[in-house]
Tab-separated table of C-alpha atoms in Angstrom:
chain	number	residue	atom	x	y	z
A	922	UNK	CA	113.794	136.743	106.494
A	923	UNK	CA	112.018	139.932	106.622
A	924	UNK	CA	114.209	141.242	103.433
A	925	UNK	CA	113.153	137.845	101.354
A	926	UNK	CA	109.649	138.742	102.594
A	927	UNK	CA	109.667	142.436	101.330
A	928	UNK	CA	111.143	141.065	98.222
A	929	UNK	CA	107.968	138.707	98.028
A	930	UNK	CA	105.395	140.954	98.725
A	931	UNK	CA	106.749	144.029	95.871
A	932	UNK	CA	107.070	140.543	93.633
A	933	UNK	CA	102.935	140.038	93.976
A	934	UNK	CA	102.615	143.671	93.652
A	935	UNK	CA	104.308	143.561	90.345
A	936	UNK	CA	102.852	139.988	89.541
A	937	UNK	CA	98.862	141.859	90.195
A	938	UNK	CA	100.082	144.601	87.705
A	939	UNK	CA	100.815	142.787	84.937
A	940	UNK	CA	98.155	140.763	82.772
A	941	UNK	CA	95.726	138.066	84.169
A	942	UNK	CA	95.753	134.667	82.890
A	943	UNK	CA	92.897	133.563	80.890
A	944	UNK	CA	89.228	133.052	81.655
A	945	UNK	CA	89.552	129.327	83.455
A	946	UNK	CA	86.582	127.426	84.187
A	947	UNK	CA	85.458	127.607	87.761
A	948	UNK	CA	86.104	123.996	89.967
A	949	UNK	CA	83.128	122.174	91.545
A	950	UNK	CA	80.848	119.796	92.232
A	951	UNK	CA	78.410	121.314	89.031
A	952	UNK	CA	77.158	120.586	85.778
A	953	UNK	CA	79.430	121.389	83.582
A	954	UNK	CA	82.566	120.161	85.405
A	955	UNK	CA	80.527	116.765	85.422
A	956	UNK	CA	80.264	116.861	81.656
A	957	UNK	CA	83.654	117.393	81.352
A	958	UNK	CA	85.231	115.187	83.314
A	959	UNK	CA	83.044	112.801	81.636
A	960	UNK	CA	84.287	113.808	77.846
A	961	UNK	CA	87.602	113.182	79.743
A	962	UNK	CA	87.120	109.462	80.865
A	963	UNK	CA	85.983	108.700	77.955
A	964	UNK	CA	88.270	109.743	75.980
A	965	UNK	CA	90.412	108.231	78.158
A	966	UNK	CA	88.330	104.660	77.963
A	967	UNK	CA	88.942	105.460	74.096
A	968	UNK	CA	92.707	104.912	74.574
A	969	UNK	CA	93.370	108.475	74.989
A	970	UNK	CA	95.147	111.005	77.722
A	971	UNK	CA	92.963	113.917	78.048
A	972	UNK	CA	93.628	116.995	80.261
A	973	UNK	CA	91.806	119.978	81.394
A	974	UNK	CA	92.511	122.892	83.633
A	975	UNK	CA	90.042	124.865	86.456
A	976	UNK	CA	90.317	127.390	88.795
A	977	UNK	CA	89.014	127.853	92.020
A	978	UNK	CA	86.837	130.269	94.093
A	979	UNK	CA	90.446	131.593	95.543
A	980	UNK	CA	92.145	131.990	92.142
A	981	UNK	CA	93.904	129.060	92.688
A	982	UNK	CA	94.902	126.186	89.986
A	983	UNK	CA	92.930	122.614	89.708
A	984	UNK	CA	94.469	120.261	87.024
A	985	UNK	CA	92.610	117.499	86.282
A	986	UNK	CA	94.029	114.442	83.759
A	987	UNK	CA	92.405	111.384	82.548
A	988	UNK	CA	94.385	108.295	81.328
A	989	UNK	CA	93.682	104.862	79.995
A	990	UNK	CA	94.015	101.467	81.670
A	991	UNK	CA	95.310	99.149	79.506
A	992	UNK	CA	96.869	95.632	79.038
A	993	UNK	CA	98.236	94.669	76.060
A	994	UNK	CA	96.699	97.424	74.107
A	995	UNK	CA	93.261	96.560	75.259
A	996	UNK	CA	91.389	99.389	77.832
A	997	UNK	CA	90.085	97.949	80.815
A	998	UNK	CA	89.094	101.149	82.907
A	999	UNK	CA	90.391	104.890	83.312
A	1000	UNK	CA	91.989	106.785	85.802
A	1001	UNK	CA	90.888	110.310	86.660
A	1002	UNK	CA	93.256	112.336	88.926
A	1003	UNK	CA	93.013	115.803	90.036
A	1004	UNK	CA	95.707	118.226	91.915
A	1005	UNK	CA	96.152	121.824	92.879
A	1006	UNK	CA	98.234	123.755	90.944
A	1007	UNK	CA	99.851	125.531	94.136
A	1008	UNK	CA	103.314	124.070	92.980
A	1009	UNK	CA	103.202	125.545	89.782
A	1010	UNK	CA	102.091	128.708	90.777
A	1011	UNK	CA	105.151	128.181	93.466
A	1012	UNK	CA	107.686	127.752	90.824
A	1013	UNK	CA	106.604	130.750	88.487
A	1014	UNK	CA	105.855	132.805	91.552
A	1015	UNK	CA	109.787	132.131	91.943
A	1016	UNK	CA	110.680	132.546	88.226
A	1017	UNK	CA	109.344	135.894	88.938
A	1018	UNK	CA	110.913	136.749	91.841
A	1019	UNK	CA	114.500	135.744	90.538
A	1020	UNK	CA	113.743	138.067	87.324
A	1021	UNK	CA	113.000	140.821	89.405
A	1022	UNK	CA	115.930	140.548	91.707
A	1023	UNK	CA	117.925	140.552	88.463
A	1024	UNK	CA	115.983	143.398	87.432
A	1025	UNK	CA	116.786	145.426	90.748
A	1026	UNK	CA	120.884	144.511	90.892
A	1027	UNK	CA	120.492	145.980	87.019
A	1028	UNK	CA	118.693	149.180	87.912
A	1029	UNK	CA	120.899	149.553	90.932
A	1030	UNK	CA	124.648	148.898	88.405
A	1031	UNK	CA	123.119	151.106	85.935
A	1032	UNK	CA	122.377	154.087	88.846
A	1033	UNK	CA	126.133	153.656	90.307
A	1034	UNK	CA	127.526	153.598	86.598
A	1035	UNK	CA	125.625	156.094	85.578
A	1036	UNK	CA	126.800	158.456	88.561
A	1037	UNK	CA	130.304	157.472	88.218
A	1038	UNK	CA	130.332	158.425	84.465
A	1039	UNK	CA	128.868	161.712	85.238
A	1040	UNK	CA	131.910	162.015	87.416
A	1041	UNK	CA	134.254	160.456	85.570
A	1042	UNK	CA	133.174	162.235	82.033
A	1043	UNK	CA	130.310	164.404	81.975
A	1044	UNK	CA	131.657	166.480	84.837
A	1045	UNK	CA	135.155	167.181	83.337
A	1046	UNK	CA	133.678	167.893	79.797
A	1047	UNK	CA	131.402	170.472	81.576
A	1048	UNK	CA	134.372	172.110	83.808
A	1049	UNK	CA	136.062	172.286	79.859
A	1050	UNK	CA	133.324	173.830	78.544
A	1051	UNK	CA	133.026	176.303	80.927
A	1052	UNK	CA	136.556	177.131	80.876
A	1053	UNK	CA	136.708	177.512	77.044
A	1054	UNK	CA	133.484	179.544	77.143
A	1055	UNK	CA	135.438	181.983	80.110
A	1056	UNK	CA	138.652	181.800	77.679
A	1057	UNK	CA	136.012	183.412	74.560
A	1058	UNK	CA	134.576	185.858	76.446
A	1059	UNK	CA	136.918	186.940	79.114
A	1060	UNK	CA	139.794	189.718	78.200
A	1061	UNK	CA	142.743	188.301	80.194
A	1062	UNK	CA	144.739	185.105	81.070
A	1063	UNK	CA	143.362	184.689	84.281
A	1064	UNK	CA	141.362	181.822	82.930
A	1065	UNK	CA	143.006	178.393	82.655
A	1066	UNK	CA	141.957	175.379	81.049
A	1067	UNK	CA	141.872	172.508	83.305
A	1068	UNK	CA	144.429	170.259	82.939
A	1069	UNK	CA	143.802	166.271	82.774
A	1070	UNK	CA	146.286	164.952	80.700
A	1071	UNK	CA	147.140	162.706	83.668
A	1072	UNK	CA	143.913	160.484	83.144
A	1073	UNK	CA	145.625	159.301	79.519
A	1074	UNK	CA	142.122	159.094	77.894
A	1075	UNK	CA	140.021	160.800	75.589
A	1076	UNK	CA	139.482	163.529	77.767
A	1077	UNK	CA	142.931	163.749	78.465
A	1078	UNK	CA	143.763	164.613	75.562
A	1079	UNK	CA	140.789	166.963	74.891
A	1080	UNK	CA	142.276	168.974	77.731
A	1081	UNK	CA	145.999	168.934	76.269
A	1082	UNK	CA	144.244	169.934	72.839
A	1083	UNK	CA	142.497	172.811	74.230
A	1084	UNK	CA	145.479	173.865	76.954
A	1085	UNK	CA	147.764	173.592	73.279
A	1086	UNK	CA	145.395	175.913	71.578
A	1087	UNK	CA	144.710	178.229	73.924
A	1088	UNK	CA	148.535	179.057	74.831
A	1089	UNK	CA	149.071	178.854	70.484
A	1090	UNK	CA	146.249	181.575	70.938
A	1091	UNK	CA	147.901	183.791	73.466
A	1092	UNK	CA	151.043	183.070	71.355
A	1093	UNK	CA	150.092	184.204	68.409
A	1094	UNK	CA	148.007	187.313	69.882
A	1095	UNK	CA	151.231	188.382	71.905
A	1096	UNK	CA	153.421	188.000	68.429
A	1097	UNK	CA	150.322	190.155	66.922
A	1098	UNK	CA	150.646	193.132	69.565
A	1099	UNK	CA	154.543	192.784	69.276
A	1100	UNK	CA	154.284	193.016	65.513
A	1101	UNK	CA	151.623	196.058	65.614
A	1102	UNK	CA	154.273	197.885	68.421
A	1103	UNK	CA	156.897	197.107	65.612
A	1104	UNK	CA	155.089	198.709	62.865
A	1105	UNK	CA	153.873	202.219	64.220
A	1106	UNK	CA	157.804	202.358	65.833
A	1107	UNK	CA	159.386	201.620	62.174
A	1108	UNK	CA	156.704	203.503	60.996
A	1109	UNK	CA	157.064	206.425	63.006
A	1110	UNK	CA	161.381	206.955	62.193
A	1111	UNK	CA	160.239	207.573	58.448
A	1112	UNK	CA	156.975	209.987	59.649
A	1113	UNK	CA	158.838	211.816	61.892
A	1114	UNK	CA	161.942	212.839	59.361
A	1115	UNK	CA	159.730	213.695	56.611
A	1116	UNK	CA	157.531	215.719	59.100
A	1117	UNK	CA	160.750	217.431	59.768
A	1118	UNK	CA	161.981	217.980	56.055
A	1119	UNK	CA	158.653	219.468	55.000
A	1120	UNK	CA	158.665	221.903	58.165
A	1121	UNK	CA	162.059	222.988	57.108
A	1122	UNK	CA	161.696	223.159	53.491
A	1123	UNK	CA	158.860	225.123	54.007
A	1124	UNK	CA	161.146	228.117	55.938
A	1125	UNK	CA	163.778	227.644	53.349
A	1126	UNK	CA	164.346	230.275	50.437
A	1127	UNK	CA	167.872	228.573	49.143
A	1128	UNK	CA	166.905	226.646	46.422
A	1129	UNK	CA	169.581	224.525	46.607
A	1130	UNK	CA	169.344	223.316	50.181
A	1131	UNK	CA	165.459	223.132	49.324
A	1132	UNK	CA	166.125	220.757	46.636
A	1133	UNK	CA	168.382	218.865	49.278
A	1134	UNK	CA	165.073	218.572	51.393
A	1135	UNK	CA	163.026	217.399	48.553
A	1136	UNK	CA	165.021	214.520	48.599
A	1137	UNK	CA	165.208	213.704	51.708
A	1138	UNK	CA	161.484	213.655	51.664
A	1139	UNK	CA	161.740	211.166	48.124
A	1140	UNK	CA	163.633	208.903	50.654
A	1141	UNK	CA	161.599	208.967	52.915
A	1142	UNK	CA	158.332	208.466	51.297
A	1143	UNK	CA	159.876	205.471	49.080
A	1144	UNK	CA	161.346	204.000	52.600
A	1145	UNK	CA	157.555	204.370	53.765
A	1146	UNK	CA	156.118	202.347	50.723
A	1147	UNK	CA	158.804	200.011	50.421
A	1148	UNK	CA	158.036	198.946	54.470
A	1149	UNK	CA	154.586	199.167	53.868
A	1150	UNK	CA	154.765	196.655	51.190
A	1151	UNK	CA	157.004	194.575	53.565
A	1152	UNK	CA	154.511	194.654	56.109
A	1153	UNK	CA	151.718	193.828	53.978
A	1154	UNK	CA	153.724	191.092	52.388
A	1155	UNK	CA	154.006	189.571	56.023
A	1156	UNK	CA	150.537	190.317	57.505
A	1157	UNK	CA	149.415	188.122	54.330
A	1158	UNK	CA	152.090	185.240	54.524
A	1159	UNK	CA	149.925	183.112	57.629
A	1160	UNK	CA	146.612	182.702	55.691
A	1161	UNK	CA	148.548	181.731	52.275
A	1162	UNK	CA	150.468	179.514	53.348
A	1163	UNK	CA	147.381	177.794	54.915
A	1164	UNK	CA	145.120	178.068	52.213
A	1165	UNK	CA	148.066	177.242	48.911
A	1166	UNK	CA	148.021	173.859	47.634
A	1167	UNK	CA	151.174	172.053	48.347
A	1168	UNK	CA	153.358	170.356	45.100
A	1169	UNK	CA	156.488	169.007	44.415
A	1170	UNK	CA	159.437	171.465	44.233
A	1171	UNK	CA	162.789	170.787	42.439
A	1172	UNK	CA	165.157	172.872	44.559
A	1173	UNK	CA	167.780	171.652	42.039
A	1174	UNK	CA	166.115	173.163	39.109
A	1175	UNK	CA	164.965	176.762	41.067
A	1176	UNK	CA	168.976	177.190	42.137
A	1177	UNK	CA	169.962	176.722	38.760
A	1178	UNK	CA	167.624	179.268	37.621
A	1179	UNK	CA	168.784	182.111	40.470
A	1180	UNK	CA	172.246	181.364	39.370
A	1181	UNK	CA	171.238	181.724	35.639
A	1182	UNK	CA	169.158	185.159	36.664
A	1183	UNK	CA	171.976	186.565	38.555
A	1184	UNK	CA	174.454	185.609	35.862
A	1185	UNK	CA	171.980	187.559	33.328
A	1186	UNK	CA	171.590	190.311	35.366
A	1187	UNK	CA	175.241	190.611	36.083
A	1188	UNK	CA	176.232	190.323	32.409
A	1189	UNK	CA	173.866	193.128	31.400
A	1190	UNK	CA	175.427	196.048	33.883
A	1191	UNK	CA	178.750	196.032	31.934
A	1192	UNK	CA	179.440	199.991	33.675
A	1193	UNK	CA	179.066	198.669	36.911
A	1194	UNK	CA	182.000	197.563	38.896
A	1195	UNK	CA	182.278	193.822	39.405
A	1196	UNK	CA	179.240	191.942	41.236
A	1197	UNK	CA	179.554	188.773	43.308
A	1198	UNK	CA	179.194	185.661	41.124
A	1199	UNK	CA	177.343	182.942	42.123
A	1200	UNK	CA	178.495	179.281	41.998
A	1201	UNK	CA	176.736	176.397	42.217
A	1202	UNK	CA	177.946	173.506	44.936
A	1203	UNK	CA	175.007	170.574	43.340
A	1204	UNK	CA	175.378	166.749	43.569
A	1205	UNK	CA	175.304	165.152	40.663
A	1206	UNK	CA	172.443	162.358	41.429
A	1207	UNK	CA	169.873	162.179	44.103
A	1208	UNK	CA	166.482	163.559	44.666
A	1209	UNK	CA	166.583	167.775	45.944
A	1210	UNK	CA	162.736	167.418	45.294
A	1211	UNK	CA	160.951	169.050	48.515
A	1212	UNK	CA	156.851	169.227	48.884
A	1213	UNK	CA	155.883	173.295	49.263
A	1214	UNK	CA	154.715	176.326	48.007
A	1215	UNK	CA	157.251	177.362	44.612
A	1216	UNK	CA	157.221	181.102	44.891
A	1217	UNK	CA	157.555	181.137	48.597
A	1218	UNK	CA	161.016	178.763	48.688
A	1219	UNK	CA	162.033	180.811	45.663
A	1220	UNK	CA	161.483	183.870	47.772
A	1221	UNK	CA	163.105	182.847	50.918
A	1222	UNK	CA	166.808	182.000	48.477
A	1223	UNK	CA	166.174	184.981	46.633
A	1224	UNK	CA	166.568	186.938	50.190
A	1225	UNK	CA	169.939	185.053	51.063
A	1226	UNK	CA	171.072	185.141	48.265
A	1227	UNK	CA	170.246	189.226	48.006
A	1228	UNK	CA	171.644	189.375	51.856
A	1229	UNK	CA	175.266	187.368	50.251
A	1230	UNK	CA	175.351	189.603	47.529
A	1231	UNK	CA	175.547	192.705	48.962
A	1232	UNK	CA	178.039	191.611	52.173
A	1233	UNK	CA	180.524	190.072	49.540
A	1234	UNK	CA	183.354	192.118	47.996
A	1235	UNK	CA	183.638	193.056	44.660
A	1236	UNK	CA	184.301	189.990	42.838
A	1237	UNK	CA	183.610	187.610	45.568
A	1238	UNK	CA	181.845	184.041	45.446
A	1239	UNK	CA	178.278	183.732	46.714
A	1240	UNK	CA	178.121	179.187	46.557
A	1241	UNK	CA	174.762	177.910	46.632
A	1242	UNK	CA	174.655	173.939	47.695
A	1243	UNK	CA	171.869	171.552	48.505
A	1244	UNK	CA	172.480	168.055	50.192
A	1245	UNK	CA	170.138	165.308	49.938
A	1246	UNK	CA	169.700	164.106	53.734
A	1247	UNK	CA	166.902	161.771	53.444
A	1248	UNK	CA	163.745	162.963	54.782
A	1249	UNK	CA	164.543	166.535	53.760
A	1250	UNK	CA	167.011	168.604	52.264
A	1251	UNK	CA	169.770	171.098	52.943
A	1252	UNK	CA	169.709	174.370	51.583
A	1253	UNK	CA	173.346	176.526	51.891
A	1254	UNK	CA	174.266	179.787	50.903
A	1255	UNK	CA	177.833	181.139	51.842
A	1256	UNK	CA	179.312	184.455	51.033
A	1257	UNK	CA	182.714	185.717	51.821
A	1258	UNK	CA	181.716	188.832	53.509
A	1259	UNK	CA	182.718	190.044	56.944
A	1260	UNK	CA	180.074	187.859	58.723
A	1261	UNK	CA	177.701	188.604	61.621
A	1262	UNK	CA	178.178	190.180	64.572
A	1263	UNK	CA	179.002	188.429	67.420
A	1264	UNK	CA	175.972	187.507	69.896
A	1265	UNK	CA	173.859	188.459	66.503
A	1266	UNK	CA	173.319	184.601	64.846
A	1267	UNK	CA	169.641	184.908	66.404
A	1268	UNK	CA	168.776	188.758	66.487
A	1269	UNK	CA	169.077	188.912	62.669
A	1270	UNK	CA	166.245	186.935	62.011
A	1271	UNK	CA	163.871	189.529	64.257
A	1272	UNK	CA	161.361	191.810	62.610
A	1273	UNK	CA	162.818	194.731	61.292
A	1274	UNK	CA	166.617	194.451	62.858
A	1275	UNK	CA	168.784	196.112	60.411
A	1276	UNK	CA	172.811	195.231	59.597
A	1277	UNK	CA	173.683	196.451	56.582
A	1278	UNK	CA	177.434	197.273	54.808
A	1279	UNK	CA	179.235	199.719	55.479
A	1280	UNK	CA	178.299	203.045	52.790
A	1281	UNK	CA	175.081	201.342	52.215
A	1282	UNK	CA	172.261	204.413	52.006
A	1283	UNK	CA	169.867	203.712	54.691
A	1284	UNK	CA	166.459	202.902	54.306
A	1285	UNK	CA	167.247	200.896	51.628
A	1286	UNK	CA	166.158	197.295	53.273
A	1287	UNK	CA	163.327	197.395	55.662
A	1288	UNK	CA	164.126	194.914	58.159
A	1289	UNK	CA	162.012	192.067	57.549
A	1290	UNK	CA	163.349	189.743	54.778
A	1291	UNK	CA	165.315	187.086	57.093
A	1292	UNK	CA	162.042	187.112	59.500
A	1293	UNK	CA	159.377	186.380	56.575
A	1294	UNK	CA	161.964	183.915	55.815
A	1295	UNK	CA	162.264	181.739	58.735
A	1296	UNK	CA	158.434	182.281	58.784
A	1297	UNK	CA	158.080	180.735	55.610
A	1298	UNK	CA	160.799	177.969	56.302
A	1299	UNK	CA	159.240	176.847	59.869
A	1300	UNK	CA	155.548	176.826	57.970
A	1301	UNK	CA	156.952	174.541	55.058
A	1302	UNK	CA	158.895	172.082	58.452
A	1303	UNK	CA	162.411	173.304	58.467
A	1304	UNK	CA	164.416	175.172	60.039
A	1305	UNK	CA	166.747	178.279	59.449
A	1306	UNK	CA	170.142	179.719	61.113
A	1307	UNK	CA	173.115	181.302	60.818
A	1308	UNK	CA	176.441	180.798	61.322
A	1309	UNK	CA	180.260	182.368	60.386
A	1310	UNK	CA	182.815	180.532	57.967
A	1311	UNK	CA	185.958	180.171	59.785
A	1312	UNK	CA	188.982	180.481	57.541
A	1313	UNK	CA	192.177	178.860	58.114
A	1314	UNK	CA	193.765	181.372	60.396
A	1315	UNK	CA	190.706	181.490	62.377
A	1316	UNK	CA	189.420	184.611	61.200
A	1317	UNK	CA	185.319	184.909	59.857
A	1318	UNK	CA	185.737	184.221	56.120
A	1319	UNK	CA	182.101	184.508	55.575
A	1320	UNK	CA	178.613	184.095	56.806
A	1321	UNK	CA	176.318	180.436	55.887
A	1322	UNK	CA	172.748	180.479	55.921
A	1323	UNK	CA	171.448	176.818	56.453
């Protein structure tokens, strides 16, 4: 067939590229054939096979062979036989030709594979970079990672991993312009009323209402540093808690020691009128051991327990408790206070939202304890909330922290 002979005819192209054989002595009716057929026969007439090889004018194969006559191992004559090698050449000719067919399926599976992984992998990973590189230098959302967690591979979930961290980028840079807004607002309250007592003082001549405006302005500048520290305190709280070592923590032992401090503390203000006590609510066996950063936890009970303290009455019961639950544990502090607000449970836990007791002199708390605290519970795997103690008419009794 005319594809069979096309096949054929790039086959002796190939087959002329590659090396000659070897230097064969040239067939015909000469001299030195005539020799050495001779050295054949006899060495045939000497009981041996002997063998030799020639080529033609036309490059073709002559094989010439020389065996023994014998009967019962005496030689009586030899035979001397020659043939064209045209089969041979036939069946490596065809050896070829299969070997180059292989060849030529293999280059053509290796061209279709090769553009089907370019669409099936390099294309995507390109359209990812591209999009990633858009997401770094562009200045809005209008970019979008493309999304092919449908092909549940590798790149599938290099495109979840990157669509994850991009929107954990936007996250985090909308909670960093909501933060910044929060700041200069909270900042600006305390600015603006001492800008206002230091314009009036200055008109003032009354010494007495003077020194009324000089402290006003001591309020205000300690509310100033106090947030300031606050928001310092926070700003620094993401790249500790990455970079801290994590160890063992024995909540058991660190509310023993708050309830020790307060107890200290309260013994040693004998003028004052009576202070919430603290009591402890502790099994008696199993493991309160939790893996975290010490001063942090101790940080985050030292706020609810400061938050219990001052909503309690005079005399009142602030109970600290921990429950072993398995794979973690259960932190609760309950005060008997008036509770929180209704529709509040959540909104106390926002940066810089404020409900103090009644009487309490403002300015005192800046807003952000419960808020570095659920940021330090969620970055240690837990969770925080809020919730009112019911007594048993039905009335708030209290508020739990969890």
């Amino acid at each position: 067939s005319p594809g069979e002979w096309l096949v054929a005819a790039y086959a002796r192209l190939v087959t002329a590229l590659l090396p000659a054989r070897r230097d064969l002595p040239v067939y015909g009716e000469h001299h030195e054939q005539m020799s050495a057929q001779r050295r054949d026969v006899a060495r045939a007439l000497a009981g041996e096979t002997a063998a030799s090889v020639w080529s033609t004018a036309q490059g073709q194969l002559v094989l010439t062979v020389a065996v023994p006559v014998q009967r019962f191992k005496q030689v009586l004559g030899a035979v001397l036989l020659s043939r064209t090698g045209n089969e041979i050449d036939r069946a490596i000719r065809q050896v070829r030709l299969d070997i180059l067919k292989i060849f030529v399926v293999a280059l053509g599976v290796t061209v279709l594979l090769s553009f089907y992984l370019a669409g099936a992998i390099g294309r995507p990973i390109r359209r990812l970079a591209l999009a990633a590189d858009q997401v770094r230098r562009g200045h809005g959302r209008h970019t979008a990672i493309p999304d092919f967690t449908g092909r549940h591979d590798e790149i599938g979930d290099l495109s979840g991993a990157l669509r994850d961290m991009t929107e954990a980028l936007w996250t985090r840079m909308d909670a960093i312009e909501r933060f910044a807004a929060d700041v200069a607002h909270e900042i600006k309250n305390p600015l603006t009323s001492l800008r206002s007592a230091v314009e009036t003082a200055a008109r003032l001549t009354d010494p007495e209402r003077r020194n009324r405006m000089m402290e006003i302005i001591e309020d205000d500048v300690r509310r100033l540093d106090r947030l300031i520290s606050d928001i310092s305190d926070a700003s620094r709280l993401d790249a500790e808690l990455s970079r801290a070592a994590i160890e063992p923590v024995d909540l058991r032992r660190v509310l023993r020691m708050l309830a020790e401090m307060h107890a200290e503390m309260e013994a040693g203000m004998d003028d004052a009128p009576a202070a919430p006590r603290i009591a402890l609510d502790l099994p008696e066996t199993g493991d309160l051991t939790v893996a975290g950063l010490e001063g942090r936890l101790v940080q985050v009970l030292r706020n609810l327990i400061a938050n219990a303290v001052s909503f309690s009455p005079p005399g009142g019961t602030v109970t600290l408790g921990a429950r072993d639950l398995g794979d973690r544990v259960s932190v609760i502090v309950t005060d008997e206070g008036p509770g929180i607000p209704e529709g509040k449970l959540e909104a106390i836990f926002e940066r810089f939202y404020t409900e103090r007791p009644p009487g309490e002199k403002f300015g005192t708390h800046s807003g952000l304890g419960l808020s570095i605290s659920r940021q330090i519970v969620e970055a240690h795997g837990g969770t925080i909330r809020a919730e009112n103690r019911r007594g048993p008419d039905g009335t708030v009794a209290g508020a739990v922290f969890a």
